Short mmCIF file of C-alpha atoms in Angstrom, two decimals:
data_model
loop_
_atom_site.label_atom_id
_atom_site.label_comp_id
_atom_site.label_asym_id
_atom_site.label_seq_id
_atom_site.Cartn_x
_atom_site.Cartn_y
_atom_site.Cartn_z
CA MET A 1 -155.29 -11.11 74.98
CA ALA A 2 -153.78 -12.38 78.15
CA LEU A 3 -153.06 -15.70 76.55
CA SER A 4 -151.30 -14.05 73.65
CA ARG A 5 -149.15 -12.06 76.03
CA VAL A 6 -148.23 -15.26 77.86
CA CYS A 7 -147.24 -16.93 74.61
CA TRP A 8 -145.18 -13.93 73.57
CA ALA A 9 -143.41 -13.92 76.91
CA ARG A 10 -142.72 -17.64 76.66
CA SER A 11 -141.34 -17.27 73.16
CA ALA A 12 -139.22 -14.39 74.34
CA VAL A 13 -137.88 -16.54 77.13
CA TRP A 14 -137.03 -19.41 74.75
CA GLY A 15 -135.62 -16.95 72.28
CA SER A 16 -133.29 -15.63 74.90
CA ALA A 17 -132.32 -19.20 75.63
CA VAL A 18 -131.55 -19.95 72.01
CA THR A 19 -129.71 -16.74 71.32
CA PRO A 20 -126.90 -17.38 73.80
CA GLY A 21 -126.42 -20.81 72.27
CA HIS A 22 -126.05 -19.21 68.90
CA PHE A 23 -123.67 -16.70 70.42
CA PHE A 24 -121.50 -19.41 72.01
CA THR A 25 -121.46 -21.27 68.72
CA ARG A 26 -120.14 -18.17 66.94
CA ARG A 27 -117.57 -17.64 69.65
CA LEU A 28 -116.47 -21.25 69.31
CA GLN A 29 -116.20 -20.85 65.56
CA LEU A 30 -114.24 -17.67 66.01
CA GLY A 31 -112.08 -19.39 68.58
CA ARG A 32 -111.40 -22.25 66.22
CA SER A 33 -110.66 -19.91 63.40
CA GLY A 34 -108.46 -17.99 65.79
CA LEU A 35 -106.63 -21.19 66.67
CA ALA A 36 -106.25 -22.06 63.02
CA TRP A 37 -104.85 -18.59 62.34
CA GLY A 38 -102.83 -18.54 65.53
CA ALA A 39 -100.62 -21.52 64.64
CA PRO A 40 -98.58 -19.64 61.99
CA ARG A 41 -98.63 -16.63 64.31
CA SER A 42 -96.79 -18.61 66.97
CA SER A 43 -94.35 -19.83 64.28
CA LYS A 44 -93.78 -16.28 63.17
CA LEU A 45 -93.13 -15.18 66.71
CA HIS A 46 -90.65 -18.05 67.05
CA LEU A 47 -88.60 -16.82 64.03
CA SER A 48 -88.87 -13.09 64.64
CA PRO A 49 -85.88 -12.69 67.04
CA LYS A 50 -83.42 -13.73 64.32
CA ALA A 51 -85.00 -11.41 61.80
CA ASP A 52 -85.00 -8.64 64.40
CA VAL A 53 -81.29 -9.19 65.07
CA LYS A 54 -80.51 -9.02 61.37
CA ASN A 55 -82.54 -5.86 60.95
CA LEU A 56 -80.88 -4.35 64.01
CA MET A 57 -77.41 -5.21 62.74
CA SER A 58 -78.09 -3.76 59.30
CA TYR A 59 -79.47 -0.63 60.96
CA VAL A 60 -76.40 -0.29 63.18
CA VAL A 61 -74.06 -0.79 60.21
CA THR A 62 -75.92 1.79 58.13
CA LYS A 63 -75.89 4.31 60.94
CA THR A 64 -72.21 3.64 61.66
CA LYS A 65 -71.30 4.26 58.03
CA ALA A 66 -73.31 7.47 58.01
CA ILE A 67 -71.68 8.71 61.23
CA ASN A 68 -68.25 7.68 59.95
CA GLY A 69 -68.84 9.60 56.73
CA LYS A 70 -69.88 12.71 58.66
CA TYR A 71 -66.82 12.33 60.88
CA HIS A 72 -64.51 12.09 57.84
CA ARG A 73 -66.07 15.17 56.29
CA PHE A 74 -65.71 17.03 59.58
CA LEU A 75 -62.01 16.13 59.85
CA GLY A 76 -61.34 16.96 56.21
CA ARG A 77 -63.02 20.35 56.57
CA HIS A 78 -61.65 21.48 59.95
CA PHE A 79 -58.40 19.47 60.36
CA PRO A 80 -57.07 18.73 56.87
CA ARG A 81 -53.52 17.82 57.89
CA PHE A 82 -54.68 15.48 60.62
CA TYR A 83 -57.21 13.97 58.23
CA VAL A 84 -54.42 13.04 55.83
CA LEU A 85 -52.53 11.26 58.63
CA TYR A 86 -55.73 9.60 59.82
CA THR A 87 -56.52 8.33 56.31
CA ILE A 88 -53.01 6.94 55.85
CA PHE A 89 -53.23 5.23 59.24
CA MET A 90 -56.57 3.56 58.44
CA LYS A 91 -55.38 2.46 55.00
CA GLY A 92 -52.19 1.14 56.57
CA LEU A 93 -54.19 -1.00 58.98
CA GLN A 94 -56.22 -2.41 56.10
CA MET A 95 -53.09 -3.16 54.08
CA LEU A 96 -51.39 -4.79 57.06
CA TRP A 97 -54.41 -7.00 57.73
CA ALA A 98 -54.71 -7.94 54.05
CA ASP A 99 -51.01 -8.87 53.88
CA ALA A 100 -51.30 -11.06 56.97
CA LYS A 101 -54.38 -12.84 55.60
CA LYS A 102 -52.74 -13.47 52.24
CA ALA A 103 -49.57 -14.82 53.87
CA ARG A 104 -51.65 -17.13 56.04
CA ARG A 105 -53.51 -18.41 53.00
CA ILE A 106 -50.25 -19.09 51.13
CA LYS A 107 -48.71 -20.93 54.09
CA THR A 108 -51.85 -23.01 54.56
CA ASN A 109 -51.73 -24.02 50.91
CA MET A 110 -48.04 -24.90 51.22
CA TRP A 111 -48.77 -27.08 54.24
CA LYS A 112 -51.71 -28.86 52.62
CA HIS A 113 -49.92 -29.66 49.36
CA ASN A 114 -46.39 -30.05 50.77
CA ILE A 115 -45.02 -27.23 48.62
CA LYS A 116 -41.58 -25.77 49.25
CA PHE A 117 -40.81 -22.06 49.10
CA HIS A 118 -38.87 -22.26 45.84
CA GLN A 119 -41.79 -24.08 44.18
CA LEU A 120 -44.22 -21.20 44.65
CA PRO A 121 -45.16 -18.75 41.89
CA TYR A 122 -43.17 -15.52 41.84
CA ARG A 123 -45.80 -13.27 43.40
CA GLU A 124 -46.45 -15.64 46.29
CA MET A 125 -42.71 -16.01 46.90
CA GLU A 126 -42.28 -12.26 46.90
CA HIS A 127 -45.22 -11.77 49.26
CA LEU A 128 -43.82 -14.30 51.73
CA ARG A 129 -40.42 -12.66 51.48
CA GLN A 130 -41.94 -9.32 52.44
CA VAL A 131 -44.27 -10.60 55.15
CA TRP A 132 -41.84 -13.31 56.36
CA ALA A 133 -42.68 -16.76 57.60
CA ARG A 134 -39.86 -17.74 59.86
CA GLY A 135 -40.00 -20.98 61.78
CA ARG A 136 -41.45 -23.37 59.22
CA TYR A 137 -39.71 -21.52 56.38
CA PRO A 138 -36.39 -20.28 57.83
CA GLU A 139 -34.99 -19.55 54.37
CA VAL A 140 -37.35 -16.60 54.01
CA HIS A 141 -35.95 -13.38 55.42
CA GLY A 142 -38.40 -10.53 55.02
CA GLU A 143 -39.33 -7.18 56.45
CA PHE A 144 -42.00 -8.40 58.88
CA ARG A 145 -39.52 -8.96 61.71
CA GLN A 146 -38.44 -5.35 61.59
CA ASP A 147 -42.08 -4.23 61.54
CA VAL A 148 -42.91 -6.43 64.54
CA THR A 149 -39.87 -5.08 66.41
CA LYS A 150 -41.05 -1.52 65.85
CA CYS A 151 -44.59 -2.31 66.99
CA LEU A 152 -43.27 -4.16 70.04
CA PHE A 153 -41.08 -1.22 71.01
CA LEU A 154 -44.01 1.21 70.71
CA GLY A 155 -46.24 -1.13 72.71
CA ILE A 156 -43.73 -1.36 75.55
CA ILE A 157 -43.10 2.37 75.89
CA SER A 158 -46.85 3.11 75.78
CA ILE A 159 -47.61 0.96 78.85
CA PRO A 160 -47.20 3.71 81.51
CA PRO A 161 -50.20 6.03 82.06
CA PHE A 162 -50.53 8.81 79.49
CA ALA A 163 -47.44 7.52 77.67
CA ASN A 164 -49.47 6.96 74.51
CA TYR A 165 -49.37 10.71 73.87
CA LEU A 166 -45.57 10.49 73.90
CA VAL A 167 -45.77 7.60 71.45
CA PHE A 168 -47.86 9.67 69.03
CA LEU A 169 -45.35 12.49 69.27
CA LEU A 170 -42.41 10.16 68.63
CA MET A 171 -44.20 8.58 65.67
CA TYR A 172 -44.78 12.02 64.21
CA LEU A 173 -41.17 13.12 64.76
CA PHE A 174 -39.44 9.85 63.73
CA PRO A 175 -41.70 8.10 61.19
CA ARG A 176 -38.89 6.23 59.44
CA GLN A 177 -37.54 4.72 62.65
CA LEU A 178 -40.84 3.98 64.40
CA LEU A 179 -43.51 3.53 61.73
CA ILE A 180 -43.73 0.44 59.55
CA ARG A 181 -43.89 0.83 55.79
CA HIS A 182 -47.71 0.45 55.67
CA PHE A 183 -48.09 3.81 57.43
CA TRP A 184 -45.71 5.87 55.30
CA THR A 185 -47.06 8.57 53.03
CA PRO A 186 -46.11 8.32 49.31
CA LYS A 187 -43.57 11.11 49.77
CA GLN A 188 -42.13 9.42 52.84
CA GLN A 189 -41.77 6.15 50.93
CA THR A 190 -39.70 7.88 48.26
CA ASP A 191 -37.60 9.81 50.76
CA PHE A 192 -36.97 6.82 53.02
CA LEU A 193 -36.00 4.56 50.13
CA ASP A 194 -33.48 7.20 49.04
CA ILE A 195 -32.07 7.27 52.58
CA TYR A 196 -31.75 3.49 52.76
CA HIS A 197 -30.09 3.37 49.35
CA ALA A 198 -27.63 6.04 50.44
CA PHE A 199 -26.72 3.79 53.38
CA ARG A 200 -25.97 0.80 51.18
CA LYS A 201 -24.24 2.87 48.49
CA GLN A 202 -21.66 4.03 51.02
CA SER A 203 -20.23 0.51 51.03
CA HIS A 204 -19.85 0.25 47.22
CA PRO A 205 -16.34 1.80 46.95
CA GLU A 206 -15.21 -0.30 49.90
CA ILE A 207 -16.37 -3.52 48.21
CA ILE A 208 -14.62 -2.59 44.95
CA SER A 209 -11.40 -1.95 46.87
CA TYR A 210 -11.65 -5.38 48.52
CA LEU A 211 -12.03 -6.95 45.08
CA GLU A 212 -8.88 -5.19 43.93
CA LYS A 213 -6.97 -6.45 46.97
CA VAL A 214 -7.70 -10.11 46.19
CA ILE A 215 -6.64 -9.88 42.52
CA PRO A 216 -3.06 -11.05 43.27
CA LEU A 217 -4.50 -14.11 45.05
CA ILE A 218 -6.20 -15.37 41.86
CA SER A 219 -4.07 -18.04 40.20
CA ASP A 220 -5.50 -17.76 36.68
CA ALA A 221 -3.96 -14.88 34.72
CA GLY A 222 -7.02 -14.47 32.50
CA LEU A 223 -9.32 -14.11 35.51
CA ARG A 224 -6.93 -11.61 37.08
CA TRP A 225 -7.08 -9.50 33.93
CA HIS A 226 -10.88 -9.68 33.72
CA LEU A 227 -11.35 -8.67 37.35
CA THR A 228 -8.86 -5.79 37.04
CA ASP A 229 -10.61 -4.57 33.91
CA LEU A 230 -14.03 -4.80 35.58
CA CYS A 231 -12.94 -2.85 38.67
CA THR A 232 -11.33 -0.19 36.45
CA LYS A 233 -14.52 0.25 34.41
CA ILE A 234 -16.67 0.64 37.51
CA GLN A 235 -14.28 3.14 39.10
CA ARG A 236 -14.34 5.18 35.87
CA GLY A 237 -18.14 5.29 35.86
CA THR A 238 -18.77 2.74 33.11
CA HIS A 239 -21.69 0.35 33.34
CA PRO A 240 -20.28 -3.19 32.82
CA ALA A 241 -21.62 -5.54 30.16
CA ILE A 242 -23.17 -8.90 31.04
CA HIS A 243 -20.28 -10.89 29.55
CA ASP A 244 -17.79 -8.87 31.63
CA ILE A 245 -19.46 -10.13 34.81
CA LEU A 246 -20.13 -13.72 33.71
CA ALA A 247 -16.49 -14.11 32.71
CA LEU A 248 -15.62 -14.08 36.43
CA ARG A 249 -17.87 -16.98 37.50
CA GLU A 250 -15.00 -19.29 38.30
CA CYS A 251 -13.12 -17.04 40.72
CA PHE A 252 -16.33 -16.34 42.70
CA SER A 253 -17.06 -20.03 43.20
CA ASN A 254 -14.04 -20.78 45.40
CA HIS A 255 -10.96 -19.11 46.90
CA PRO A 256 -10.54 -16.16 47.28
CA LEU A 257 -14.02 -14.78 46.49
CA GLY A 258 -16.34 -17.57 47.59
CA VAL A 259 -18.67 -16.53 50.41
CA ASN A 260 -16.92 -18.80 52.92
CA GLN A 261 -13.47 -17.45 51.95
CA LEU A 262 -14.27 -13.72 52.19
CA GLN A 263 -12.50 -11.60 54.80
CA ALA A 264 -14.48 -10.32 57.78
CA LEU A 265 -14.39 -6.66 56.68
CA HIS A 266 -15.45 -7.68 53.19
CA VAL A 267 -18.42 -9.58 54.65
CA LYS A 268 -19.44 -6.59 56.77
CA ALA A 269 -19.37 -4.30 53.74
CA LEU A 270 -21.53 -6.72 51.75
CA SER A 271 -23.97 -6.89 54.65
CA ARG A 272 -24.37 -3.12 54.58
CA ALA A 273 -24.89 -3.26 50.82
CA MET A 274 -27.74 -5.72 51.41
CA LEU A 275 -29.22 -3.54 54.19
CA LEU A 276 -28.36 -6.15 56.82
CA THR A 277 -26.82 -5.31 60.17
CA SER A 278 -23.04 -5.58 60.12
CA TYR A 279 -22.54 -5.84 63.89
CA LEU A 280 -22.89 -9.61 64.13
CA PRO A 281 -20.03 -12.17 64.14
CA PRO A 282 -18.65 -12.93 60.65
CA PRO A 283 -19.92 -16.58 60.57
CA LEU A 284 -23.46 -15.39 61.24
CA LEU A 285 -23.09 -12.64 58.64
CA ARG A 286 -21.96 -15.18 56.06
CA HIS A 287 -24.95 -17.35 56.82
CA ARG A 288 -27.36 -14.44 56.45
CA LEU A 289 -25.74 -13.35 53.19
CA LYS A 290 -25.95 -16.86 51.75
CA THR A 291 -29.60 -17.29 52.70
CA ARG A 292 -30.53 -13.83 51.37
CA THR A 293 -28.71 -14.48 48.09
CA THR A 294 -30.32 -17.92 47.76
CA VAL A 295 -33.79 -16.41 48.17
CA ILE A 296 -33.05 -13.80 45.51
CA HIS A 297 -31.75 -16.50 43.18
CA GLN A 298 -34.96 -18.50 43.68
CA LEU A 299 -37.02 -15.39 43.06
CA ASP A 300 -35.07 -14.76 39.86
CA LYS A 301 -35.86 -18.23 38.54
CA ALA A 302 -39.57 -17.80 39.31
CA LEU A 303 -39.56 -14.34 37.75
CA ALA A 304 -37.86 -15.62 34.59
CA LYS A 305 -40.59 -18.25 34.33
CA LEU A 306 -43.31 -15.63 34.78
CA GLY A 307 -41.75 -13.00 32.52
CA ILE A 308 -40.85 -9.39 33.30
CA GLY A 309 -43.61 -8.21 31.01
CA GLN A 310 -46.21 -9.63 33.41
CA LEU A 311 -45.10 -7.36 36.26
CA THR A 312 -46.73 -4.04 37.07
CA ALA A 313 -44.65 -0.87 37.23
CA GLN A 314 -44.61 -0.98 41.03
CA GLU A 315 -43.55 -4.64 41.06
CA VAL A 316 -40.69 -3.89 38.64
CA LYS A 317 -39.42 -1.00 40.75
CA SER A 318 -39.67 -3.07 43.93
CA ALA A 319 -37.76 -5.96 42.32
CA CYS A 320 -35.00 -3.60 41.14
CA TYR A 321 -34.67 -1.99 44.56
CA LEU A 322 -34.34 -5.35 46.26
CA ARG A 323 -31.45 -6.20 43.92
CA GLY A 324 -29.49 -3.02 44.59
CA LEU A 325 -30.82 -0.43 42.12
CA ASN A 326 -32.39 2.77 43.40
CA SER A 327 -35.43 2.63 41.14
CA THR A 328 -37.37 5.47 42.76
CA HIS A 329 -36.10 8.03 40.21
CA ILE A 330 -35.68 5.77 37.15
CA GLY A 331 -38.31 5.25 34.48
CA GLU A 332 -40.21 1.99 34.20
CA ASP A 333 -38.67 1.01 30.83
CA ARG A 334 -35.15 1.53 32.13
CA CYS A 335 -35.96 -0.52 35.20
CA ARG A 336 -37.26 -3.37 33.04
CA THR A 337 -34.07 -3.27 30.96
CA TRP A 338 -31.87 -3.41 34.05
CA LEU A 339 -33.95 -6.21 35.57
CA GLY A 340 -33.58 -8.17 32.33
CA GLU A 341 -29.79 -7.86 32.57
CA TRP A 342 -29.90 -9.04 36.18
CA LEU A 343 -32.01 -12.08 35.31
CA GLN A 344 -29.71 -13.01 32.45
CA ILE A 345 -26.78 -13.10 34.86
CA SER A 346 -28.64 -14.74 37.74
CA CYS A 347 -30.19 -17.55 35.70
CA SER A 348 -26.75 -18.40 34.29
CA LEU A 349 -25.22 -19.03 37.75
CA LYS A 350 -25.08 -22.23 39.75
CA GLU A 351 -25.55 -22.41 43.50
CA THR A 352 -21.80 -22.59 44.01
CA GLU A 353 -21.39 -19.30 42.14
CA LEU A 354 -23.86 -17.23 44.15
CA SER A 355 -21.06 -15.09 45.55
CA LEU A 356 -20.96 -13.43 42.12
CA LEU A 357 -24.70 -12.74 42.38
CA LEU A 358 -24.11 -11.21 45.81
CA HIS A 359 -21.42 -8.90 44.41
CA ASN A 360 -23.66 -8.17 41.43
CA VAL A 361 -25.69 -5.93 43.74
CA VAL A 362 -22.74 -3.55 43.49
CA LEU A 363 -21.28 -4.40 40.08
CA LEU A 364 -24.47 -3.98 38.06
CA SER A 365 -26.10 -1.07 39.90
CA THR A 366 -23.29 1.37 40.70
CA ASN A 367 -23.10 3.16 37.35
CA TYR A 368 -26.44 2.37 35.73
CA LEU A 369 -27.77 5.54 34.04
CA GLY A 370 -25.45 7.75 36.05
CA THR A 371 -26.76 6.52 39.39
CA ARG A 372 -23.28 6.91 40.84
CA ARG A 373 -23.65 10.40 42.18
#
């Protein structure tokens, strides 16, 4: 009995000795398995910051869009008039940024492939004309300079403390003078284009009178008769035919109606008809008129290659307005017809006869569809 108890105690002691060894073996196995499983865990932890950043960014963007949507609904519900202005302002910023990016892309392509302005497709030429790329392309005179001047003026007067509130007030009171075209409402665009056309139309009778004054200076009797007949038709409200204008190509290529031979007052009147400032010295005005007319002539050639039928309604109206016709209140079909007449005249002229194209801004647009009112 005692011996059996001793044996049991001894076996218990050895069993306790073996059991920890078995336990350590299991722990070692678990540790090894943990190490084997822990290697991809450390790799996962190494890549998780990037995934966390992406998830955080997507979360922030989603929340921002949701908050922005709630903000828009709040403005539209409680401040409808301000919301309209706010929407136009945000869309204007997007349009301005898109125009700048497109112009940069076009200029980069021109630089890479050594392409000149007149070699571009029509739409790219027209976009550069509007956005303007002076410096490398000095022949392009667009509207961007005027836009930059307006923004610069607003930036300067908003420098003093609290002056930005005055800027907002001035922009609200004088949108045509201070806001660039990207921030005009559709109604403002129509109204402002009418105002600008009224400015240039004031010079039309003056230009016709200057043409009448130079008739005695023309040596050819046939040309004198054609010019007299053309001026009479326009003064009577008749829209001239294409052949009536092209018959005068010769007298507009040299004295007395070439651009370099025009009188100073005549040049100033033409500058107003082209919506250019007339307060500069006559030599500079002549240079600006020649470059502007050359750009239009190049645009006409590119447009004739593209085809008027490929233009949208807005592009047709914009092209007509640039060439002297107030297209804001004329139907699309009538605008296409008038633009076709312009192209027929323009594509028939040489570079030495561009003075006739310059005067065509007045000759072809004054009485079209009763626009002389």
